[in-house]
Structure formats: C-alpha cells, structure tokens
mmCIF file of C-alpha atoms (C1' of nucleotides) in Angstrom:
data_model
loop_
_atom_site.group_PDB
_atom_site.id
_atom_site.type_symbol
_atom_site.label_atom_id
_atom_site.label_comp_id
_atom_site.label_asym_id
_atom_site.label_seq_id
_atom_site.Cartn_x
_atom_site.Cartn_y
_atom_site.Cartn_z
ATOM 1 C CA UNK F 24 -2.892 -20.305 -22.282
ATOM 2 C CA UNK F 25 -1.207 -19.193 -18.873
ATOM 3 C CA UNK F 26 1.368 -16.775 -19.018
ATOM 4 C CA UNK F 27 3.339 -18.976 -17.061
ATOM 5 C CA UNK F 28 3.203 -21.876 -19.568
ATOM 6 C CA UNK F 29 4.222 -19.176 -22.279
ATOM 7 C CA UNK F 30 7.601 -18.510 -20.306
ATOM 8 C CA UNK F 31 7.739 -22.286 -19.843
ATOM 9 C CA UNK F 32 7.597 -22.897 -23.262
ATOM 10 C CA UNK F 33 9.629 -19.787 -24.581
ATOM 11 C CA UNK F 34 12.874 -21.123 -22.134
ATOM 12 C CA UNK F 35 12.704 -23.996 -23.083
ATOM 13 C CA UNK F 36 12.483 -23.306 -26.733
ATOM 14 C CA UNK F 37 16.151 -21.106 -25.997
ATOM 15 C CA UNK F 38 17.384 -24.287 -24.943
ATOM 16 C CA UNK F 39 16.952 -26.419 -27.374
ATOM 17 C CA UNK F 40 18.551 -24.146 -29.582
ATOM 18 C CA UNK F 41 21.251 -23.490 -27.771
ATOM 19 C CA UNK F 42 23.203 -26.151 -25.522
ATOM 20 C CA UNK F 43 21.799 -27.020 -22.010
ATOM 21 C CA UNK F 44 22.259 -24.546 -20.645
ATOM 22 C CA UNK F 45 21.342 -20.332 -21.083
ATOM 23 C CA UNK F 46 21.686 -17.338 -19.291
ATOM 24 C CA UNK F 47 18.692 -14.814 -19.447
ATOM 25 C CA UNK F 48 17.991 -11.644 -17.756
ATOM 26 C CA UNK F 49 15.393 -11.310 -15.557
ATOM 27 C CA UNK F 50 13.856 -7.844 -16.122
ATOM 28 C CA UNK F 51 14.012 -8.175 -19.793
ATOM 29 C CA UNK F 52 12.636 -11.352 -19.991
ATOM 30 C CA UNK F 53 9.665 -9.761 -18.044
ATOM 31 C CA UNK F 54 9.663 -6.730 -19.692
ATOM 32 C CA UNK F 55 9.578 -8.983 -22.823
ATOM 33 C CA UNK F 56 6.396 -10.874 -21.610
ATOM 34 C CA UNK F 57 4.653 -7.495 -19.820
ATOM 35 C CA UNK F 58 4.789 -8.959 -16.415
ATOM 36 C CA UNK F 59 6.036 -8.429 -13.163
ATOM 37 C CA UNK F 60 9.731 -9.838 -12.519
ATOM 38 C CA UNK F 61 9.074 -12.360 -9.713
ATOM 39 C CA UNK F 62 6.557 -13.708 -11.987
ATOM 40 C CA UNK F 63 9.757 -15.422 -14.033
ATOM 41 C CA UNK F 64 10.815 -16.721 -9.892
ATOM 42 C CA UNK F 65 7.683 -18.313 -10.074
ATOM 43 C CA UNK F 66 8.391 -19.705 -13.182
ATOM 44 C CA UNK F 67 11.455 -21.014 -12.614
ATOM 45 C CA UNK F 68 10.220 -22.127 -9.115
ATOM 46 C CA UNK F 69 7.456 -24.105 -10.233
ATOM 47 C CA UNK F 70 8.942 -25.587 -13.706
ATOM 48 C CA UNK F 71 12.788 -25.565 -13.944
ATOM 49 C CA UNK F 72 12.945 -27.414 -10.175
ATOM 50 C CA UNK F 73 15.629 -30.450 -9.985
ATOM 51 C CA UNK F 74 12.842 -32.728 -10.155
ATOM 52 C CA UNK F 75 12.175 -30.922 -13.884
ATOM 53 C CA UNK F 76 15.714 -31.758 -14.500
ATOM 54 C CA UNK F 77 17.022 -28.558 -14.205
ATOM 55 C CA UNK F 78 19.408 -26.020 -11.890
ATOM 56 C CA UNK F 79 19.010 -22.614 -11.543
ATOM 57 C CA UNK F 80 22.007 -20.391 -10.764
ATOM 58 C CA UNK F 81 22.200 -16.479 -10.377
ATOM 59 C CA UNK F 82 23.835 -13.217 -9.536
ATOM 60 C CA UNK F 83 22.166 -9.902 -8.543
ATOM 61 C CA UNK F 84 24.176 -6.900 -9.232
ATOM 62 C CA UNK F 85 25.662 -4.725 -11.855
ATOM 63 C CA UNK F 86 25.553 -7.501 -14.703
ATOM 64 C CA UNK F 87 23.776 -9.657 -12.979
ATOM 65 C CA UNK F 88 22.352 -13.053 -14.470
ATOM 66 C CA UNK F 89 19.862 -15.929 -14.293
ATOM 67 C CA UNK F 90 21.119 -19.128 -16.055
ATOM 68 C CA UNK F 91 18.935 -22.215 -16.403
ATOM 69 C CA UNK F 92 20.825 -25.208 -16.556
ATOM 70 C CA UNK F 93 19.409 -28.591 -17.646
ATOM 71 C CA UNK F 94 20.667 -31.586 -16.317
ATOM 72 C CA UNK F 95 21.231 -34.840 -19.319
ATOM 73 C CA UNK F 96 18.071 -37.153 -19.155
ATOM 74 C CA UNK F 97 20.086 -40.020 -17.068
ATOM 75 C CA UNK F 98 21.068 -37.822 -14.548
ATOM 76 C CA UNK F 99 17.617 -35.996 -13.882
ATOM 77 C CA UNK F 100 16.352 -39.604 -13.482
ATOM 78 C CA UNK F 101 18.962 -41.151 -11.327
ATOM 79 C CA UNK F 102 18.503 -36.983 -9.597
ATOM 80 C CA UNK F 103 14.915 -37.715 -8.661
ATOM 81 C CA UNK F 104 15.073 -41.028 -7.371
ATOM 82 C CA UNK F 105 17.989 -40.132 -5.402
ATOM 83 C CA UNK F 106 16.229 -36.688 -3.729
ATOM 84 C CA UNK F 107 12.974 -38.291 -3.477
ATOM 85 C CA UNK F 108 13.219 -41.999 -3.002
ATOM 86 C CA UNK F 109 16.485 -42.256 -1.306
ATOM 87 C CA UNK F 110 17.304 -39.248 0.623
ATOM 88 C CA UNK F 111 13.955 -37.485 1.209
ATOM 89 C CA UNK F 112 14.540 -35.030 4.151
ATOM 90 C CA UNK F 113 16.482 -36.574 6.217
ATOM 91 C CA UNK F 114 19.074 -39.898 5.956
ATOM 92 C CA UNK F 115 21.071 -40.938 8.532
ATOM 93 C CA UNK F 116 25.500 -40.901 8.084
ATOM 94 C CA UNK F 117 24.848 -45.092 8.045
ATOM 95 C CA UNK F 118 22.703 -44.696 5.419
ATOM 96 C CA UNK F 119 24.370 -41.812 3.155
ATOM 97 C CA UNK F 120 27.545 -44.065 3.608
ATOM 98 C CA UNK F 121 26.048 -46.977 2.110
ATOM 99 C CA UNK F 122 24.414 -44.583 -0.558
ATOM 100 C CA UNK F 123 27.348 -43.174 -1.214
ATOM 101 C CA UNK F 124 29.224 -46.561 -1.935
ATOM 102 C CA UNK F 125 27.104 -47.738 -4.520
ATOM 103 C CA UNK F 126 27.110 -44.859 -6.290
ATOM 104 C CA UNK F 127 30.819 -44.733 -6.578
ATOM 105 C CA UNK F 128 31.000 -48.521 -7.797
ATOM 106 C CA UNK F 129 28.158 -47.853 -10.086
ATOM 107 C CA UNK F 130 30.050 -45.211 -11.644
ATOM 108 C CA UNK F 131 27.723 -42.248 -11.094
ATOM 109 C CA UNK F 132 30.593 -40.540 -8.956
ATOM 110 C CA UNK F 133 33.993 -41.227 -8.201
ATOM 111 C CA UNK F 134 35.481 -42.277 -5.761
ATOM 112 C CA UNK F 135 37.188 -39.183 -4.564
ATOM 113 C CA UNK F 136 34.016 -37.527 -4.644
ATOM 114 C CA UNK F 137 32.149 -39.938 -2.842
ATOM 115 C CA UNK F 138 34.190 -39.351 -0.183
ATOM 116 C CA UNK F 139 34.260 -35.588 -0.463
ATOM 117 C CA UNK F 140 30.998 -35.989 0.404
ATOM 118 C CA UNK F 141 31.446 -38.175 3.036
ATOM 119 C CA UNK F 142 33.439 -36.120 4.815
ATOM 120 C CA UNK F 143 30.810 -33.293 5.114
ATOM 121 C CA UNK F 144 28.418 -35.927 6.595
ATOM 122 C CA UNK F 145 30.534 -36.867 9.245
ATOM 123 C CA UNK F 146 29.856 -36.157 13.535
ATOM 124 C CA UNK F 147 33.011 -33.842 13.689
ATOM 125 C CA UNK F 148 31.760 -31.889 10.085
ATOM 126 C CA UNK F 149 28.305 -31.852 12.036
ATOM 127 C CA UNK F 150 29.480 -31.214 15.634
ATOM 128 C CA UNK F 151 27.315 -28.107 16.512
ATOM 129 C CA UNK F 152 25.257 -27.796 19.235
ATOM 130 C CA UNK F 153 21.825 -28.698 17.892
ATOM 131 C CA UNK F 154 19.590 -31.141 18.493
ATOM 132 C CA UNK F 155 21.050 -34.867 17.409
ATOM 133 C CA UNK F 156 16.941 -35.229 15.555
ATOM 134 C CA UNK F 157 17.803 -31.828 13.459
ATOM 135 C CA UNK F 158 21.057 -33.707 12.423
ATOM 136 C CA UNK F 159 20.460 -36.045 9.784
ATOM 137 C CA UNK F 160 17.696 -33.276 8.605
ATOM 138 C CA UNK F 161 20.691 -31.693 7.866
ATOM 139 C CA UNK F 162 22.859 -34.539 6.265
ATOM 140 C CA UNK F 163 19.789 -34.637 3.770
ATOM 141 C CA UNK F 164 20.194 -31.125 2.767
ATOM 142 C CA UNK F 165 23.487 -30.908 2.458
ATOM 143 C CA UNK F 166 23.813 -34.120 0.339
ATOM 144 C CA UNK F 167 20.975 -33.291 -2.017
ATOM 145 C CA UNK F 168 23.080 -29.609 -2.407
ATOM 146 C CA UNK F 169 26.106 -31.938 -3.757
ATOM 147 C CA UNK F 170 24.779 -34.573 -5.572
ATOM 148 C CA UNK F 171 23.414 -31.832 -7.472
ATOM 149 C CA UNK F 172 26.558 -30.500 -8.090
ATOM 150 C CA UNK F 173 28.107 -33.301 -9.156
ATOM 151 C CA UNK F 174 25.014 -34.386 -11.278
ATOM 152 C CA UNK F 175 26.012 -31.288 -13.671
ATOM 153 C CA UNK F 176 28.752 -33.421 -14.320
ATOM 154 C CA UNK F 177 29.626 -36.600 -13.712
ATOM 155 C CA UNK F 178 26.840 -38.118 -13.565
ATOM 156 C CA UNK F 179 25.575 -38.427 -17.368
ATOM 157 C CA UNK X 3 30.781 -8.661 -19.021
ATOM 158 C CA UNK X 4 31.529 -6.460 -16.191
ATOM 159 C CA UNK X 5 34.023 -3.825 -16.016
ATOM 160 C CA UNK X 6 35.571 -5.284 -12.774
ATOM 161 C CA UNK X 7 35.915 -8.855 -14.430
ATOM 162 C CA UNK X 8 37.588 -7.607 -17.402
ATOM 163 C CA UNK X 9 39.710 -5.398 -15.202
ATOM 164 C CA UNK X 10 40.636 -8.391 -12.857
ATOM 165 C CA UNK X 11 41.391 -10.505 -16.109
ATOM 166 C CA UNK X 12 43.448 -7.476 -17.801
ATOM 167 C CA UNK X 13 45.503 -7.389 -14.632
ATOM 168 C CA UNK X 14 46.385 -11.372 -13.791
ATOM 169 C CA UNK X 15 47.104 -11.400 -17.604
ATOM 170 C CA UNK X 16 50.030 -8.989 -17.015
ATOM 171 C CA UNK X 17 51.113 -11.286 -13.979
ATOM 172 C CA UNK X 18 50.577 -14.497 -16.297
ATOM 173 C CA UNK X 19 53.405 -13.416 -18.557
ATOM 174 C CA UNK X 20 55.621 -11.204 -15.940
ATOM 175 C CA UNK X 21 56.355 -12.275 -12.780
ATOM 176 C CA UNK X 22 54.904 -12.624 -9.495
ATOM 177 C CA UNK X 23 54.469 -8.550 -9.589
ATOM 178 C CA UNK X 24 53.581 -6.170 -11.651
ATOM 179 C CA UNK X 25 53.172 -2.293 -11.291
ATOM 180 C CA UNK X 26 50.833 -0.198 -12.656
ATOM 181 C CA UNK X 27 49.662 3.091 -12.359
ATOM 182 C CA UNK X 28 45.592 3.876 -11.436
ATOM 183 C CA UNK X 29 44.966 7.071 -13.518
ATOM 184 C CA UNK X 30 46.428 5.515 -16.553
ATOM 185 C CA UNK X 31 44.729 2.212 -16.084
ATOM 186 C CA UNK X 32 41.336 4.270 -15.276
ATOM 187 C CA UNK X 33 41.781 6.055 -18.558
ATOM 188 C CA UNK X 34 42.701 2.998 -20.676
ATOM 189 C CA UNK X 35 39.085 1.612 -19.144
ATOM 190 C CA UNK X 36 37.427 4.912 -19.072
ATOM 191 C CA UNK X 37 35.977 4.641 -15.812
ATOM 192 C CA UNK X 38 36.421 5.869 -12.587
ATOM 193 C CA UNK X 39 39.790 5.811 -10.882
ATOM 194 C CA UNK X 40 38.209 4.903 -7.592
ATOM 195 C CA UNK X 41 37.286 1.524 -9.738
ATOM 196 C CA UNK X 42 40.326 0.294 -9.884
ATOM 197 C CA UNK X 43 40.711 0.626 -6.300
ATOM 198 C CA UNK X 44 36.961 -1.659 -6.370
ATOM 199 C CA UNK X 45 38.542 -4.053 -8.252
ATOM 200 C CA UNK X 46 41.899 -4.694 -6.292
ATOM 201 C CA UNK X 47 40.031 -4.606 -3.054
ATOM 202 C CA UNK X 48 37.069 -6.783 -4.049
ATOM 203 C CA UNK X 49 39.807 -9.637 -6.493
ATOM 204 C CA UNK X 50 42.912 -9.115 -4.672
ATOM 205 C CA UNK X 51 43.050 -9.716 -1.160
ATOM 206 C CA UNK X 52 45.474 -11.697 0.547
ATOM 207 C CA UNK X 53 42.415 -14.412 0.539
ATOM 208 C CA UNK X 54 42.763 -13.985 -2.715
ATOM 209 C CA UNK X 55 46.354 -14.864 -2.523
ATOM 210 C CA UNK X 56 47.162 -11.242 -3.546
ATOM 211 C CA UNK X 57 48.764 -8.304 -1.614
ATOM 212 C CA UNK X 58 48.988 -4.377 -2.673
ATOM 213 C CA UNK X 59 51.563 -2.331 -2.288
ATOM 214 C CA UNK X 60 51.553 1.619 -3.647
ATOM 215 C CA UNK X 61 52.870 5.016 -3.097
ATOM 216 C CA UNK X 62 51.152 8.466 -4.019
ATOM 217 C CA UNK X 63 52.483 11.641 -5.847
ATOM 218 C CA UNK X 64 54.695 12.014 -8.363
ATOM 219 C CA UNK X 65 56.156 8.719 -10.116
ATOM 220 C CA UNK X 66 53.219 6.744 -7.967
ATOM 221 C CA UNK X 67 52.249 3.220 -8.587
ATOM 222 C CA UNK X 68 50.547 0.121 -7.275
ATOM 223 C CA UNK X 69 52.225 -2.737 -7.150
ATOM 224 C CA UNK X 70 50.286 -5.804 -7.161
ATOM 225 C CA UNK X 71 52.207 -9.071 -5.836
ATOM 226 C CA UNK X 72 51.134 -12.412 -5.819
ATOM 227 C CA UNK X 73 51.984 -14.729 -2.469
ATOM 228 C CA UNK X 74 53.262 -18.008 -3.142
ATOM 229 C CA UNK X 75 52.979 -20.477 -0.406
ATOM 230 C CA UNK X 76 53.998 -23.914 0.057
ATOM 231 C CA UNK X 77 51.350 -26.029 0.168
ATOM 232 C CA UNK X 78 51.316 -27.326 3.376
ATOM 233 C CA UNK X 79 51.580 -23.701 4.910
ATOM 234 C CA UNK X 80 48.669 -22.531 3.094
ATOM 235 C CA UNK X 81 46.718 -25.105 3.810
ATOM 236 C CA UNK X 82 47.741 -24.808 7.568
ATOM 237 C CA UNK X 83 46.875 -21.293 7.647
ATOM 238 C CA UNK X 84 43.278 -21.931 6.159
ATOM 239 C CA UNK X 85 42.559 -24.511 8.368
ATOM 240 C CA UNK X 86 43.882 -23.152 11.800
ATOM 241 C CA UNK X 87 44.061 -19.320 11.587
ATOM 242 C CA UNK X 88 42.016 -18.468 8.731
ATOM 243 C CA UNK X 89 38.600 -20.490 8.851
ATOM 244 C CA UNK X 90 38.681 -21.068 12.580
ATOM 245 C CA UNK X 91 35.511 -22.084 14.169
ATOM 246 C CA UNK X 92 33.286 -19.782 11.910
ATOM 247 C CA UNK X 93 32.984 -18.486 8.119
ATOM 248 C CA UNK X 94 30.971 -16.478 5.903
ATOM 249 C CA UNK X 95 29.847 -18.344 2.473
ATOM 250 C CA UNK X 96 31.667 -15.227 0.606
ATOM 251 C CA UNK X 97 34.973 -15.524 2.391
ATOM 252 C CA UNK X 98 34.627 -19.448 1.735
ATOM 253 C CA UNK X 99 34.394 -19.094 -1.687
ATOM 254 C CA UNK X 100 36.977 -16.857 -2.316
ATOM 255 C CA UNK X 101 39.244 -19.753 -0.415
ATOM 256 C CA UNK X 102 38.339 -22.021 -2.511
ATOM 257 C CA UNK X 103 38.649 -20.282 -5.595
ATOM 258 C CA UNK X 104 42.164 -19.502 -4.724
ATOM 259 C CA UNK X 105 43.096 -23.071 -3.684
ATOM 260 C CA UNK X 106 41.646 -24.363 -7.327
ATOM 261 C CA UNK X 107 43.360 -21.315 -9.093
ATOM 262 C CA UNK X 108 46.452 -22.743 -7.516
ATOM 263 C CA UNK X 109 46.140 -26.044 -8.426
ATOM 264 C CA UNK X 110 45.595 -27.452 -4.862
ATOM 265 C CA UNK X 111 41.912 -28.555 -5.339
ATOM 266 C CA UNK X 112 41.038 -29.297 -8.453
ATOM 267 C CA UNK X 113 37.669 -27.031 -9.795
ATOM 268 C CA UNK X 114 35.764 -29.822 -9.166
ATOM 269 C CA UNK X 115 36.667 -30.393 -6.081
ATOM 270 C CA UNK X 116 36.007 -26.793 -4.759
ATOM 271 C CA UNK X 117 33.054 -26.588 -6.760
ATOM 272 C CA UNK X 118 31.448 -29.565 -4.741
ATOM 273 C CA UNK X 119 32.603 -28.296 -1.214
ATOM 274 C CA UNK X 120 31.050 -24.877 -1.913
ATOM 275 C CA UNK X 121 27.900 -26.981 -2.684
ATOM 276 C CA UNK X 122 27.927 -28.392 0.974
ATOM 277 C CA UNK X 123 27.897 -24.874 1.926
ATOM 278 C CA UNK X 124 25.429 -22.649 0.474
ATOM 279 C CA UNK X 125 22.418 -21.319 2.057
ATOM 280 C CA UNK X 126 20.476 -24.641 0.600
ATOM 281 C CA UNK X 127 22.509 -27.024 2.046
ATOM 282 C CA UNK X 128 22.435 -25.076 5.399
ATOM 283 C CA UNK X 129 18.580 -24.052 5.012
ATOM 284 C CA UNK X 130 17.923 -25.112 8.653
ATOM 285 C CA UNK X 131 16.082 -24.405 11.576
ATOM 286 C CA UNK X 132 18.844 -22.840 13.328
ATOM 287 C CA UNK X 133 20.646 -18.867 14.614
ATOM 288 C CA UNK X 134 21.749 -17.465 11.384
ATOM 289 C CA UNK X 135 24.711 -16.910 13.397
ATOM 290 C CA UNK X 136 25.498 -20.345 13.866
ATOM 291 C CA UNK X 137 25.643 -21.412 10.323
ATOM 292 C CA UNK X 138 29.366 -19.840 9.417
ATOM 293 C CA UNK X 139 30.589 -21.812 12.287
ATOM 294 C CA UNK X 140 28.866 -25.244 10.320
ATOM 295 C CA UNK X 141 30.430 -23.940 7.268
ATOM 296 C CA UNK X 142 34.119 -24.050 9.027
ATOM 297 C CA UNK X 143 33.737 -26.858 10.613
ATOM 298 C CA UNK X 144 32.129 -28.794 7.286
ATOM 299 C CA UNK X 145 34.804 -27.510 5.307
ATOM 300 C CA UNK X 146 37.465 -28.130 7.329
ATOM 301 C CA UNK X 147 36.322 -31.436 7.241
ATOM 302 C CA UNK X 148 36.425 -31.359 3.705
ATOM 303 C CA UNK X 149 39.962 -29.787 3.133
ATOM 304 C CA UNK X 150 41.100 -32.291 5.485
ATOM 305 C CA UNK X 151 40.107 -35.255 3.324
ATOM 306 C CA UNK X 152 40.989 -33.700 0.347
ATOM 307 C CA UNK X 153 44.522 -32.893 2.312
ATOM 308 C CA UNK X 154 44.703 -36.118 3.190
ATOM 309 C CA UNK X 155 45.618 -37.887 -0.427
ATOM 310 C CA UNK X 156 46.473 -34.880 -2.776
ATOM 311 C CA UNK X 157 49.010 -33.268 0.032
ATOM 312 C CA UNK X 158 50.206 -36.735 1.781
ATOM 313 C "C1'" DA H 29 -21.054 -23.406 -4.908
ATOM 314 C "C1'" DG H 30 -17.133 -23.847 -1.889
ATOM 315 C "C1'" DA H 31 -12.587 -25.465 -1.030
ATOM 316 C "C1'" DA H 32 -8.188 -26.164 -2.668
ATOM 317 C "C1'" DT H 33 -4.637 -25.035 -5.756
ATOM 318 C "C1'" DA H 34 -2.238 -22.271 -9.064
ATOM 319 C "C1'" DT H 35 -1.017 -17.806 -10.921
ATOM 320 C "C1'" DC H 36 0.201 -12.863 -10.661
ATOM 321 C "C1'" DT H 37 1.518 -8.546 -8.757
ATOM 322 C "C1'" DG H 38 3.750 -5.165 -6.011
ATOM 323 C "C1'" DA H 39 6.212 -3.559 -2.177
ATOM 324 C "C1'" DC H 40 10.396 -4.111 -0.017
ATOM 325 C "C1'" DC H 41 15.157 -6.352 0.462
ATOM 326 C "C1'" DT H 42 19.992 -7.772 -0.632
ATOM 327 C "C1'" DT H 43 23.965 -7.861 -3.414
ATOM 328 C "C1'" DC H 44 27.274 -6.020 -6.527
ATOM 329 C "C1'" DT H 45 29.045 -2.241 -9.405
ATOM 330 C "C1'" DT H 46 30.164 2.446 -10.783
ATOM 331 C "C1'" DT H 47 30.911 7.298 -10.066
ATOM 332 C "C1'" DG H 48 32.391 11.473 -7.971
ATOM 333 C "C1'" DA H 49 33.576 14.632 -4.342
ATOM 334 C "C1'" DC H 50 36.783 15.111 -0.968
ATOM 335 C "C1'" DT H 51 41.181 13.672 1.425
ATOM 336 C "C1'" DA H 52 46.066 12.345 1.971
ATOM 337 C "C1'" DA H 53 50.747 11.654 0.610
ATOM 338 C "C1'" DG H 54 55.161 12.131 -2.129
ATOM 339 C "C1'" DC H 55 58.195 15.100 -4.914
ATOM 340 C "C1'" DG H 56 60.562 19.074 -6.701
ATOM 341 C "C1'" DC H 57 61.608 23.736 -6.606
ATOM 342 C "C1'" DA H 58 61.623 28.607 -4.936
ATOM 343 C "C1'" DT G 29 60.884 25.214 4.685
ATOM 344 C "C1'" DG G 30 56.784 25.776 2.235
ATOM 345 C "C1'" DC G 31 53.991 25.569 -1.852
ATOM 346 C "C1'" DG G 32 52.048 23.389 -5.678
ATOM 347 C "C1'" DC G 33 51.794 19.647 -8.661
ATOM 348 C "C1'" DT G 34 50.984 14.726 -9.158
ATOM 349 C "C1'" DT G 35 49.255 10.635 -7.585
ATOM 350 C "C1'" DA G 36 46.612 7.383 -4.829
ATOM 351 C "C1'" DG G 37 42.843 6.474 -1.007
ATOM 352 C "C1'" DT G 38 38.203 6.771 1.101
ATOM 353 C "C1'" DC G 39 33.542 6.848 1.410
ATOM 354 C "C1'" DA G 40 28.901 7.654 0.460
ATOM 355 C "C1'" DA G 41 25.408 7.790 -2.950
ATOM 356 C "C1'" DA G 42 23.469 6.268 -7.193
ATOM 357 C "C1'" DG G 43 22.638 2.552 -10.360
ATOM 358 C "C1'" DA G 44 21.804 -2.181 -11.793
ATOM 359 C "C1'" DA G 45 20.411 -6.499 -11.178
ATOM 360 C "C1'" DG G 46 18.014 -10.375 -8.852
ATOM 361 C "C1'" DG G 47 15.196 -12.442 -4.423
ATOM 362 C "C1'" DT G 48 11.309 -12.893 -1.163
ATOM 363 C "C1'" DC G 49 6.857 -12.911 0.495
ATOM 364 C "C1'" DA G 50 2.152 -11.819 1.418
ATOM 365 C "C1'" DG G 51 -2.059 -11.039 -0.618
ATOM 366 C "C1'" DA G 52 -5.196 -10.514 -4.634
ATOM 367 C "C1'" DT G 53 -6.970 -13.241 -8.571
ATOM 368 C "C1'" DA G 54 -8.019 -16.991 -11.323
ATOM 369 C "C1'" DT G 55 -8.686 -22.020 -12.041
ATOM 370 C "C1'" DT G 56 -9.770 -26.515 -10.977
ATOM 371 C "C1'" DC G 57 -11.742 -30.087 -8.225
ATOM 372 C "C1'" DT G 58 -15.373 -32.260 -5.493
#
DNA sequence: AGAATATCTGACCTTCTTTGACTAAGCGCA
DNA sequence: TGCGCTTAGTCAAAGAAGGTCAGATATTCT
C-alpha cells in the first residue's frame, strides 16, 4: 500500500475517534511515518480537499499546528455542488445574488450572512483597477473562501 | 499552548475582574513565567496594540511598572476610525485580523460575523492574477464594504 | 513500451516565538 | 551633583513550526 494511503487512513482513523475535527503536528506525524514533511502537504492536498469534505487550517511558528477539519456529510454535499456546479471559477454579481437568495430561504445560511457576502461581491467592494474579465474570476474565489466558512457551521 | 497565549490570557484575566487598567511589573511577571523579561515586552507588543484596543503606559527604575489600559470607544467612533483613518485604501491580512478580532471581542461583530469577513480576505479568496501590492488595497476596500453592511443594521 | 499521472523527497522560504546581551531611565543617597 | 541601584526597552540571533515547488521515482493506462 502507498504511504500516502497509510496517512490517509491513519487521519482519518484520529477522527473518527475523536470529533470532526483534530489538530496534528506536522513533523511528528512525519517523523512518525519516516517521511519527508511536505509529504503530509501532499497528503492533505490530494485527500482532505473541500471536495473530500474537509478544511485544512494551520499556523507555522513556535507551537505551531495543522488541524483537519471535516465538514458534516450535508454540507460537503451541498459544498461540492456549490464549488463545482454552481460557482466554478468564475460567477457573475447577477448570478451570486440569485445564488445567494436561495440559499438563505433554503436555510443553508442566514440571512445576515447572505448578505455579508453580498456585500464583498459588490462593484464598489471590487472597484480596483483590473480588468472587468478578471472580475467575476474573482467573485468566484472569494465566495467559495466564505461559503466555506460558513459551511463549518451553519450549514449542517 | 504557547507561552505568549497564556501570558496574553493571564493578563486580560486581571483586566476581566479589575478595571479598565491594571499594573504590573515585567521582572516579576517574567519570573512568575520563567522566561525571558524581554517576553513580556513580545507579548504586549504583539496582543496589545491600540489595534488591539490596548495602550501601554510604563516607567523604569525603582518602583517601575507597566500599566496596561484598555480604550473604550463608542461604537460609532470606532467604527469611524476603522473605516476612514485606519483601513484607508489598503490593508495587510494581519492588521485585518487583528481588527476584527477586536471588534468581535467587543461585541460589535459577532465571531461569526468576523470570522466570515476574514474569509473574503485571505490569500485564497484573493489568489489572483494581480501586483501583490494591490491586494491590501482589495482587502480595504472589500472589508469596508463589509463593515459597512454589517454597520448598517447592528449600529443603525 | 511510452505517455500520463501519482507519489516522494529535499532544498529553500516564511512566520511566529523565545532568549540574551546591551541600552536607557528613574530614584535615593552621599 | 553624581553615583549606583532598580527597572524597563531594544534588537538581533536562535529556535520551532509549517509552506512551496521543482525534479526524481513509481504506477497506471493505452
């Protein structure tokens, strides 16, 4: 078996101990498994993606972490058809309105937060001087970055 | 957990039950930690800057101290600051954060809330095409877009 | 077999924390 | 006034994580 299925396998076995959600050190877990560190970035990279279900979140320094967090089954569904189907990369502020919307009377967001996010989609939050194709390129990005956020929550 | 977090907790736990102010003394702090005396002056300049909401006061020699005070701000003037002086046209993520994490510690966003608009602007969310250069003045003007909606019904 | 894809490694980078040597400023007393 | 404690401040270097990326290897597909 690939060592990278082994570390696949041994993560997820800590989580289903544990809640959804661990914190694990990078140099020990590759110390641990007699590999080189990025080898665990290419783990997590390749297995622990959104699209997995899961959301990676870290801090280098003195103390520093890696924590793995796994998102409830709903919400990694209703996560990959919104990033994939929906959004892709790039959606237009028509579009990410009207996205927006029905999420917020489906009850995957509120409403506050719908709008939150609205607001960061919006010609005056985008008014730089780049080209108007790059724009909605970056509407994509920087809804995908919040619906994530809010999938850790909300949405389960 | 670190030695600065448990230092920056130790401290705002002496403000929680005081006042707005507290004084303490470095060397006798340092020793109560064992560590470094220079640390404490880490942690009050990396936890307790006025974007922190925090502002240091202190004398040398004999019968020295630091006092550390905490601002207090009406809303409206804080948020006026942050939106006119403080962000401007351009921000670093780091600075951002620390905003926000004041403005939830104070109860003006709620963690949520901050969490999400520090999702919109994270290298991720911002992973375009453009001038590094260019992407702290997106990040003021998508969070002032942000704090102005959120303004708009919690401060109205 | 050859091309395409997936896995691994290592060198180099960035961020955050901790320590220690040296510097500066008040205070009290000769 | 000047000297010597008593404090606090500064700054650079060391330490402690984690991140990135290109290239070497290994697997899988056609």
């Amino acid at each position: 078996m690939r060592l990278s299925d082994t570390i696949e396998e041994f993560i997820k076995t800590m989580m289903a101990q544990d809640e959804q959600e661990i914190e694990l050190k990078r140099n020990e877990l590759a110390e641990y498994f007699s590999c080189a560190p990025s080898q665990i970035n290419y783990v997590l990279s390749t297995r622990f993606t959104p699209d997995h279900g899961y959301i990676i979140e870290s801090r280098r320094g003195g103390g520093g972490y890696i924590r793995v967090i796994r998102l409830r089954q709903k919400a990694e569904d209703l996560i990959h058809y919104l990033l994939n189907e929906r959004i892709g990369d790039s959606i237009d502020l028509k579009s990410a309105e009207i996205l927006l919307r029905q999420l917020s009377e489906r009850g995957e967001l509120t409403r506050g937060q719908a709008e939150l996010m609205y607001s960061a989609l919006t010609p005056q939050a985008l008014s730089v001087p780049i080209p108007e194709n790059m724009k909605d390129n970056m509407r994509a990005r920087i809804l995908r970055s919040m619906l994530l956020n809010a999938a850790r929550k909300t949405m389960a």
